[in-house]
Coordinates of C-alpha atoms in Angstrom, one line a residue:
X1 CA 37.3 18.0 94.0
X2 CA 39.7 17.8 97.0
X3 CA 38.1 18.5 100.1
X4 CA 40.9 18.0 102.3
X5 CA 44.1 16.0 101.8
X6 CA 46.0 15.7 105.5
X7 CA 49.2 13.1 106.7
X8 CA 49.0 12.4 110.4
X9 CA 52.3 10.6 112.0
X10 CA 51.6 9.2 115.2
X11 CA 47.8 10.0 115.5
X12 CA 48.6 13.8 115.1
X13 CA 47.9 16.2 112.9
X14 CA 50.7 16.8 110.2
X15 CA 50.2 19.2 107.3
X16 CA 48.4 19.3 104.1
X17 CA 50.1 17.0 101.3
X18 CA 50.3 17.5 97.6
X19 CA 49.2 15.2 95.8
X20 CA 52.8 14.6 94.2
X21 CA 54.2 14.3 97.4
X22 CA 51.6 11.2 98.4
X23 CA 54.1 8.1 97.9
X24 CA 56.7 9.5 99.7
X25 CA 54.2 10.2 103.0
X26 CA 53.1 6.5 102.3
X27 CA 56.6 4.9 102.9
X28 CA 56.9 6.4 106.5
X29 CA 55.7 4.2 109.2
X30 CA 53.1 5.5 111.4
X31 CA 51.5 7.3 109.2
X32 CA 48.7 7.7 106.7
X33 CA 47.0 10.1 104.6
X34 CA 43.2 11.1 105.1
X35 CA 42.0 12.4 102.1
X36 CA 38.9 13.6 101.2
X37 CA 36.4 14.1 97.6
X38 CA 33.7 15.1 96.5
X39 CA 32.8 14.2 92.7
X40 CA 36.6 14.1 90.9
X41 CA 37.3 14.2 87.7
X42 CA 38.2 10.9 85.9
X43 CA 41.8 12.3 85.0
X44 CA 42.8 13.0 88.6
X45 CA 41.5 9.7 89.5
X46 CA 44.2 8.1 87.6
X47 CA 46.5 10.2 89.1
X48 CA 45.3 9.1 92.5
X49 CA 45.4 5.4 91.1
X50 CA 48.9 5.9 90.4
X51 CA 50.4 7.7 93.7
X52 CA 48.4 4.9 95.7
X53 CA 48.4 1.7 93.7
X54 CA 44.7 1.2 93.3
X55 CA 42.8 -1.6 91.0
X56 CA 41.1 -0.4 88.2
X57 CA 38.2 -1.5 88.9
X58 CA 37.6 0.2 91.9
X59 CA 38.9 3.5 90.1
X60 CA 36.2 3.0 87.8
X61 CA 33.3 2.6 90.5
X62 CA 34.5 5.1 92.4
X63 CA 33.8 7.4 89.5
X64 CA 30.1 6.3 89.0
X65 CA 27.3 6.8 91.6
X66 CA 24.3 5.0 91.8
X67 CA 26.8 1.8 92.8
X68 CA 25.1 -0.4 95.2
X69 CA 26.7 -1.0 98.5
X70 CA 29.5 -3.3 99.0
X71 CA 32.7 -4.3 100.2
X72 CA 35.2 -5.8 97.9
X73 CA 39.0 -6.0 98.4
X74 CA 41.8 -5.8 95.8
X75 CA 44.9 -6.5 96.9
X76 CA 46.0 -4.6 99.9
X77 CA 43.4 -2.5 99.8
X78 CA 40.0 -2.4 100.4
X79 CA 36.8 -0.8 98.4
X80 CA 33.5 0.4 100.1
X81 CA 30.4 1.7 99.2
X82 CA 28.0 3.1 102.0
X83 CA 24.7 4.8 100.7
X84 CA 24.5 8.2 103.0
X85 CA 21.3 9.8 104.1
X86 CA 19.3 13.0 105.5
X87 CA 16.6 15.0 105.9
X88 CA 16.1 17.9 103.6
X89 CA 14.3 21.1 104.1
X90 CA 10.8 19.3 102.8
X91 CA 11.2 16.7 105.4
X92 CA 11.9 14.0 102.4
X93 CA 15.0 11.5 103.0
X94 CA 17.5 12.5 100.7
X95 CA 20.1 9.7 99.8
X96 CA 24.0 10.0 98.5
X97 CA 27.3 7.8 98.3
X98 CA 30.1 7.9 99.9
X99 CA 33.2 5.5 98.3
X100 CA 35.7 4.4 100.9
X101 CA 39.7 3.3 99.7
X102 CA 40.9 2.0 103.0
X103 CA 44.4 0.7 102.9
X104 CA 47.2 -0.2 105.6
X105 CA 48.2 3.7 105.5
X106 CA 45.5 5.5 103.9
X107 CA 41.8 6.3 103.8
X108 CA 39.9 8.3 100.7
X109 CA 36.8 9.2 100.8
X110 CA 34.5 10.1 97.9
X111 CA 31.2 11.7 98.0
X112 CA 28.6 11.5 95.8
X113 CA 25.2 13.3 95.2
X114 CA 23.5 14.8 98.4
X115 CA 25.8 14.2 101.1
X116 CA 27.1 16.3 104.2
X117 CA 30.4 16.9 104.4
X118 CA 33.1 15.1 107.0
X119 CA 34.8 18.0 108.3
X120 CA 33.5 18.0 111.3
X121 CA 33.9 14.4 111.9
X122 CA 37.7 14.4 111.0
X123 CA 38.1 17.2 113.4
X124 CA 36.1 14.8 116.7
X125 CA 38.8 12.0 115.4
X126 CA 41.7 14.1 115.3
X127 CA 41.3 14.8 119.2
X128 CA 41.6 10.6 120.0
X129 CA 45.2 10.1 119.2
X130 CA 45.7 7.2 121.1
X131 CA 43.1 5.7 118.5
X132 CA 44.0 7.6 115.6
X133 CA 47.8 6.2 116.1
X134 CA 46.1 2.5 114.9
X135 CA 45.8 3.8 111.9
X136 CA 43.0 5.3 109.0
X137 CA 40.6 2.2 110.5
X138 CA 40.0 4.6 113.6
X139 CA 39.3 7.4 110.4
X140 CA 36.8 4.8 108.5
X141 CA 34.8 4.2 111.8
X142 CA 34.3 7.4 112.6
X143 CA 32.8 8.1 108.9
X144 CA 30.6 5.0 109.3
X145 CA 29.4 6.0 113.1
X146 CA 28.5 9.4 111.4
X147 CA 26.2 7.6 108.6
X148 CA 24.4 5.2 110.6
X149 CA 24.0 7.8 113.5
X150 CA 22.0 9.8 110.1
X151 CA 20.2 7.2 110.1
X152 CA 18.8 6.9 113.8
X153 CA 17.8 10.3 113.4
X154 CA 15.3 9.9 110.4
X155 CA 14.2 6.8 112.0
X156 CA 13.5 8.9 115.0
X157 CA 12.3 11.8 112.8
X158 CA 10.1 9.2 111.0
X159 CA 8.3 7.8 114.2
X160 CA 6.8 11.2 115.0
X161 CA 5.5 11.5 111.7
X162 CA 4.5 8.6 111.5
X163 CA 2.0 8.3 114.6
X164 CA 0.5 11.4 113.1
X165 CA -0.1 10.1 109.6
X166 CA -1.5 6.7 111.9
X167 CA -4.3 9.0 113.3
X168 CA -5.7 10.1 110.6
X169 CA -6.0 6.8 109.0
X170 CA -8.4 6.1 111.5
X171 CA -11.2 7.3 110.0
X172 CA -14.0 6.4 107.5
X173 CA -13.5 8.5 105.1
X174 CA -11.5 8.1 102.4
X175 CA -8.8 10.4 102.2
X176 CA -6.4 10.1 98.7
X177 CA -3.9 12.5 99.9
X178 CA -3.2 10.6 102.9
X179 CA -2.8 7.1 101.3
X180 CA -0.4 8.5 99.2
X181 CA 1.4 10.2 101.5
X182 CA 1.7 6.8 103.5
X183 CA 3.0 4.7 100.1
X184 CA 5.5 7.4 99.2
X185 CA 7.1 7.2 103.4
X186 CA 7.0 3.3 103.0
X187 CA 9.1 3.8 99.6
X188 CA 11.8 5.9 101.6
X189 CA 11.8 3.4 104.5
X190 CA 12.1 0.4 102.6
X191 CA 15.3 2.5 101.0
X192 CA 16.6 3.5 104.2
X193 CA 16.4 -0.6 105.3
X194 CA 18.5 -1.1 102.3
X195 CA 20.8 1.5 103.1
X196 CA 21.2 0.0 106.8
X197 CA 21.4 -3.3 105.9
X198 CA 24.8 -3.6 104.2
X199 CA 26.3 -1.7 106.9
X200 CA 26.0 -4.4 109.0
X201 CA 27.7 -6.7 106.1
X202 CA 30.4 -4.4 105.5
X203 CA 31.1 -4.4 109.5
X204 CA 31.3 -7.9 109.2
X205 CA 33.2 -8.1 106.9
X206 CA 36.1 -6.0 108.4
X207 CA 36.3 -7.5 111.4
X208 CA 36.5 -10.6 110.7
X209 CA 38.8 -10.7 107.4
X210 CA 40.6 -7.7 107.8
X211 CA 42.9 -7.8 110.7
X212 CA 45.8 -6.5 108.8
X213 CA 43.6 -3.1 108.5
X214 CA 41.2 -3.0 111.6
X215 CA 43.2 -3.6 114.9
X216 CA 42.0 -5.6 117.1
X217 CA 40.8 -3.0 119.3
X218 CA 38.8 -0.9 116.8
X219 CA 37.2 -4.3 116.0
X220 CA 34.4 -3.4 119.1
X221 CA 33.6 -0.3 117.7
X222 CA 32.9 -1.5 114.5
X223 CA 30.5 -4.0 115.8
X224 CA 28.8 -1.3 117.8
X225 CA 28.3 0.6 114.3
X226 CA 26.9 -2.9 113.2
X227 CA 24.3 -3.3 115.8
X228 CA 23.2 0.8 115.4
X229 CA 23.1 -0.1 112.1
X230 CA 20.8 -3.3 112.4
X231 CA 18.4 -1.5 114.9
X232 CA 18.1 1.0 112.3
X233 CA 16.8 -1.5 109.9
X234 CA 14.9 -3.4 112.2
X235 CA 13.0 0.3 112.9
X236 CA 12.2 1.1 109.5
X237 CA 10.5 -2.4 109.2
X238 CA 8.4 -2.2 112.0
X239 CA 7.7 1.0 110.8
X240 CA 7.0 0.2 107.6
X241 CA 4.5 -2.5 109.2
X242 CA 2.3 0.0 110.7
X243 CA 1.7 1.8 108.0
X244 CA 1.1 -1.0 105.8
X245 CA -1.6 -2.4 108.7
X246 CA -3.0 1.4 109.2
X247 CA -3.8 1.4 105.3
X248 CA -5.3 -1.9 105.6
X249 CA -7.5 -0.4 108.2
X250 CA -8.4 2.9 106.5
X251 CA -9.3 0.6 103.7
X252 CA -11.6 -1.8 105.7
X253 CA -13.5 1.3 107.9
X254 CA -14.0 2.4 104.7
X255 CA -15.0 -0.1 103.2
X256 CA -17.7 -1.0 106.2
X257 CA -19.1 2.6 105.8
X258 CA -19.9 2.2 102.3
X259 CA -21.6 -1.4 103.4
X260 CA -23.4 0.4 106.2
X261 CA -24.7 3.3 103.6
X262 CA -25.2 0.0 100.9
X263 CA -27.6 -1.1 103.8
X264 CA -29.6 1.6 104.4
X265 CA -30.4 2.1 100.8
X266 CA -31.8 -1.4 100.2
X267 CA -33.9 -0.6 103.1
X268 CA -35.4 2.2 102.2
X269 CA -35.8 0.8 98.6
X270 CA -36.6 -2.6 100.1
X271 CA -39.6 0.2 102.2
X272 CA -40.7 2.6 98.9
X273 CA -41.3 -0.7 96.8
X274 CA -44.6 -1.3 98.7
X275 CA -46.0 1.8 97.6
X276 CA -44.5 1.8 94.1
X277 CA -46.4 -1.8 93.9
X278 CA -49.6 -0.9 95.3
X279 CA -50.3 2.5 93.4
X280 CA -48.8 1.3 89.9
X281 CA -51.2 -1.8 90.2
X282 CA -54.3 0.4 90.7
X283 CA -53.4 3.6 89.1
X284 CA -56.0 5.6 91.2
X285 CA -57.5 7.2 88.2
X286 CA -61.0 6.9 88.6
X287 CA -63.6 7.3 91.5
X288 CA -63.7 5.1 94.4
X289 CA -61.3 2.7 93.8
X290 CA -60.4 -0.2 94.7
X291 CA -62.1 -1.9 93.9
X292 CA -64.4 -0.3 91.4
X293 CA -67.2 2.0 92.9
X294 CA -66.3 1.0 96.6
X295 CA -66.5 3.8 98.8
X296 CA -63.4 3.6 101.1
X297 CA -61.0 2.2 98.6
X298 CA -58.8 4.5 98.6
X299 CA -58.6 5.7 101.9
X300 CA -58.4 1.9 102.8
X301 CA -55.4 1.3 100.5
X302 CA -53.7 4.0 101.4
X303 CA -53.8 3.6 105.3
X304 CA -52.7 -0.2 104.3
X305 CA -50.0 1.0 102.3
X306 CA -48.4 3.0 105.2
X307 CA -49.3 0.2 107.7
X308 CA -47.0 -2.1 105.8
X309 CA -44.1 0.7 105.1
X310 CA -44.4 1.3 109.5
X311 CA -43.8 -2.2 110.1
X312 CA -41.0 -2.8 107.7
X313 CA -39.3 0.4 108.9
X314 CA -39.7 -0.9 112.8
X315 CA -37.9 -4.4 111.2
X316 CA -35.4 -3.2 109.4
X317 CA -34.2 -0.8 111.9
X318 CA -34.3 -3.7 114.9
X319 CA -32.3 -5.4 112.2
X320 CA -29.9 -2.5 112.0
X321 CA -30.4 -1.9 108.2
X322 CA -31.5 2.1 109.0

């Protein structure tokens, strides 16, 4: 459950704290604890409730996922929810939490469902001191840079996928396979827009009503996380415009090849009706006819009948029916 658990004094690097020992790190000043879950327990949740004087509330969110994202404060601290995202092996958007407790001297993370680990990111952070000093709000950003950055790269993964998907909507025929593998990309876009879009809330939010937590000069580099953030959403819309106006197109060639083959049938029924008239009317079962006994009858109806099917082939292809 406990990914890391680390007090920094002064924007360095400390040691690993105990979980006991938590309150006491708490009362120092320039410092705060970065710790880091994935999935706890509900009983060491309390325990963690205890040591750093969380609401209930968020206690009990924190242990659910599925939670939509937010940002709600109780009391001196402050409760976030940030859906997370990547690419998996199938090249299908795979989506997790991660639940932020962000307090004066203290930042907890906890991940749920398919979600890369921060490891790497508390290392990068750990090398700014002069920013880490401010606090865990220098800790938080770097988390929520991380996300969004995630999120650039499907857009960007996306795009390329997505001009191949456009080209073969471009066609006449109808393809089943393709359609739905356009309605099943807008479903994952339309997800990752909702993913983006409280992002640039929750940035918001934190720099504008949480001074006592975000310094004034971390509040720029929370608003640059807000505008990645926005662009991101702003992509996956246009993006999920195209595809919506390259089914729409798929569907109408389509549809004007099965008008163009409607055509060409009632033409060729419109030319084969002549005959099926003519001979059904006469029959042609006795000598000579038409009429009865007249020598060239049949010859003579016959050459008629593909005079007349000649002509109404030269019209209806001027016409463009064949």
């Amino acid at each position: 459950m406990v990914i890391n658990c680390v007090a920094y004094r002064h924007g360095k690097r400390e040691e690993h704290v105990d979980i006991a020992d938590i309150s006491e790190v708490l009362k120092e000043e320039k410092s705060f604890v970065w710790m880091g879950l994935y999935q706890p327990e509900p009983a060491f949740m309390q325990t963690l409730q205890q040591e750093f004087s969380l609401h209930e509330l968020a206690i009990e969110d924190a242990l659910v996922a599925h939670q939509r994202p937010k940002i709600e404060q109780y009391g001196d601290s402050v409760f976030i929810v940030v859906k997370t995202a990547h690419m998996d092996d199938l090249q299908r958007i795979t989506f997790g939490e991660t639940h932020f407790f962000l307090g004066k001297n203290f930042l907890i993370t906890v991940r749920h469902g398919s979600s890369e680990g921060y490891a790497d990111i508390r290392t990068k952070a750990e090398k700014n001191h002069v920013l880490l000093c401010e606090g865990p709000g220098y800790a938080l950003y770097c988390i929520l840079d991380f996300i969004v950055d995630n999120y650039s790269k499907i857009t960007e993964s996306l795009n390329d996928r997505i001009g191949g998907l456009e080209q073969g909507m471009f066609t006449t025929r109808f393809d089943s396979d393709a359609l739905q593998n356009v309605y099943h990309l807008r479903r994952e876009l339309l997800a990752l827009r909702n993913a983006a879009l409280p992002v640039t809330e929750i940035c918001q939010q934190l720099v504008r009503f949480h001074e006592d937590i975000i310094p004034k000069n971390l509040r720029a580099y929370l608003r640059d996380v807000q505008d990645h953030a926005h662009h991101v959403m702003i992509d996956a819309e246009d993006m999920r415009e195209m595809l919506t106006s390259a089914m729409q197109v798929n569907l109408a060639l389509v549809s004007v090849q099965q008008s163009e083959v409607n055509k060409k049938l009632a033409g060729w029924g419109a030319i084969l009706i002549v005959p099926t008239i003519i001979f059904s009317m006469y029959g042609m079962n006795f000598p000579d006819m038409p009429e009865l006994h007249t020598h060239f009858g049949y010859p003579a109806v016959v050459g008629i009948t593909v005079v007349i099917c000649c002509v109404m082939w030269w019209r209806l292809k001027k016409a463009g029916w064949l």
